[in-house]
Short mmCIF file of C-alpha atoms in Angstrom, two decimals:
data_model
loop_
_atom_site.label_atom_id
_atom_site.label_comp_id
_atom_site.label_asym_id
_atom_site.label_seq_id
_atom_site.Cartn_x
_atom_site.Cartn_y
_atom_site.Cartn_z
CA UNK A 12 -153.27 -65.20 119.75
CA UNK A 13 -157.00 -64.16 120.57
CA UNK A 14 -157.97 -63.07 117.09
CA UNK A 15 -161.02 -64.51 115.37
CA UNK A 16 -160.75 -65.85 111.34
CA UNK A 17 -163.10 -63.90 110.75
CA UNK A 18 -161.14 -60.59 112.29
CA UNK A 19 -158.13 -61.78 110.48
CA UNK A 20 -159.61 -62.52 107.24
CA UNK A 21 -160.68 -57.97 107.36
CA UNK A 22 -157.88 -57.59 108.50
CA UNK A 23 -155.55 -58.88 105.88
CA UNK A 24 -157.85 -58.25 103.00
CA UNK A 25 -158.38 -54.40 104.12
CA UNK A 26 -154.94 -53.66 104.73
CA UNK A 27 -154.25 -55.41 101.08
CA UNK A 28 -157.12 -53.25 99.28
CA UNK A 29 -156.11 -50.02 101.11
CA UNK A 30 -152.81 -49.87 101.95
CA UNK A 31 -151.25 -51.72 99.95
CA UNK A 32 -150.72 -55.01 98.37
CA UNK A 33 -146.95 -55.33 99.67
CA UNK A 34 -147.45 -54.90 103.39
CA UNK A 35 -148.06 -57.60 106.15
CA UNK A 36 -149.24 -56.97 109.51
CA UNK A 37 -148.20 -58.34 112.22
CA UNK A 38 -149.97 -58.96 115.61
CA UNK A 39 -148.27 -57.71 118.85
CA UNK A 40 -148.89 -56.95 122.37
CA UNK A 41 -151.67 -58.41 124.54
CA UNK A 42 -153.67 -60.03 122.27
CA UNK A 43 -150.81 -62.68 120.83
CA UNK A 44 -151.05 -63.82 124.58
CA UNK A 45 -153.95 -66.81 125.10
CA UNK A 46 -153.58 -66.72 129.02
CA UNK A 47 -154.79 -62.66 129.27
CA UNK A 48 -158.47 -61.37 128.25
CA UNK A 49 -159.41 -57.94 126.60
CA UNK A 50 -156.73 -55.58 125.46
CA UNK A 51 -156.52 -53.82 121.99
CA UNK A 52 -155.71 -54.79 118.78
CA UNK A 53 -151.93 -53.78 117.99
CA UNK A 54 -151.03 -54.83 114.28
CA UNK A 55 -147.99 -52.97 113.05
CA UNK A 56 -147.52 -52.23 109.36
CA UNK A 57 -144.08 -53.74 107.21
CA UNK A 58 -143.59 -52.64 103.83
CA UNK A 59 -145.52 -49.71 102.60
CA UNK A 60 -144.95 -48.55 99.07
CA UNK A 61 -147.34 -46.00 99.68
CA UNK A 62 -145.22 -42.37 100.14
CA UNK A 63 -145.25 -41.60 103.52
CA UNK A 64 -147.35 -38.24 103.67
CA UNK A 65 -150.08 -40.67 102.89
CA UNK A 66 -150.10 -43.15 106.03
CA UNK A 67 -152.25 -41.18 108.03
CA UNK A 68 -154.84 -40.42 105.64
CA UNK A 69 -154.67 -44.84 104.43
CA UNK A 70 -154.43 -45.22 108.24
CA UNK A 71 -157.97 -43.74 108.68
CA UNK A 72 -159.44 -44.85 105.84
CA UNK A 73 -157.70 -49.19 106.44
CA UNK A 74 -159.04 -48.15 111.01
CA UNK A 75 -162.42 -46.76 109.80
CA UNK A 76 -163.43 -50.04 107.57
CA UNK A 77 -162.05 -52.74 109.91
CA UNK A 78 -164.45 -51.04 112.86
CA UNK A 79 -167.15 -51.32 110.47
CA UNK A 80 -166.43 -54.67 109.30
CA UNK A 81 -165.38 -56.83 112.75
CA UNK A 82 -167.38 -53.93 114.80
CA UNK A 83 -165.46 -51.72 117.37
CA UNK A 84 -162.35 -52.10 118.89
CA UNK A 85 -159.72 -50.25 120.86
CA UNK A 86 -157.06 -50.74 116.87
CA UNK A 87 -153.68 -49.24 117.53
CA UNK A 88 -151.74 -49.55 114.10
CA UNK A 89 -148.04 -48.07 113.66
CA UNK A 90 -145.84 -48.36 111.02
CA UNK A 91 -142.69 -50.01 110.42
CA UNK A 92 -140.30 -46.91 110.01
CA UNK A 93 -139.54 -45.94 106.25
CA UNK A 94 -136.46 -46.21 104.57
CA UNK A 95 -133.72 -43.84 106.33
CA UNK A 96 -136.06 -42.80 109.25
CA UNK A 97 -134.77 -44.90 113.37
CA UNK A 98 -136.44 -47.71 114.75
CA UNK A 99 -138.91 -46.33 117.94
CA UNK A 100 -138.65 -48.43 120.34
CA UNK A 101 -142.18 -49.92 119.99
CA UNK A 102 -141.92 -50.46 116.65
CA UNK A 103 -139.15 -52.57 117.22
CA UNK A 104 -140.88 -53.93 120.21
CA UNK A 105 -143.49 -55.11 117.56
CA UNK A 106 -140.68 -55.93 115.06
CA UNK A 107 -139.84 -58.75 117.60
CA UNK A 108 -142.57 -60.19 119.48
CA UNK A 109 -145.65 -59.56 116.49
CA UNK A 110 -147.06 -62.49 115.44
CA UNK A 111 -147.62 -62.27 111.05
CA UNK A 112 -151.21 -62.27 110.12
#
């Protein structure tokens, strides 16, 4: 996994503060491969308790605060499907290949 301990700690603490106590985060994509270089930070959020219509605002707050803590990075944040919604292919890939933080 190509994240520093500072990045991991920042991601986890801000997720709890911003997205809720029950969320779990998974890193997926190129940053899971130690042999690769570069790439954005791809995160899957599971266990959102807030209503889905609040997710875009929570995402914006989380990303803004995270970039303040770890510096300017390309970060993609996706959410697991809400109850009753179909899983999109990117959500399935993230769930199947992601590494829990």
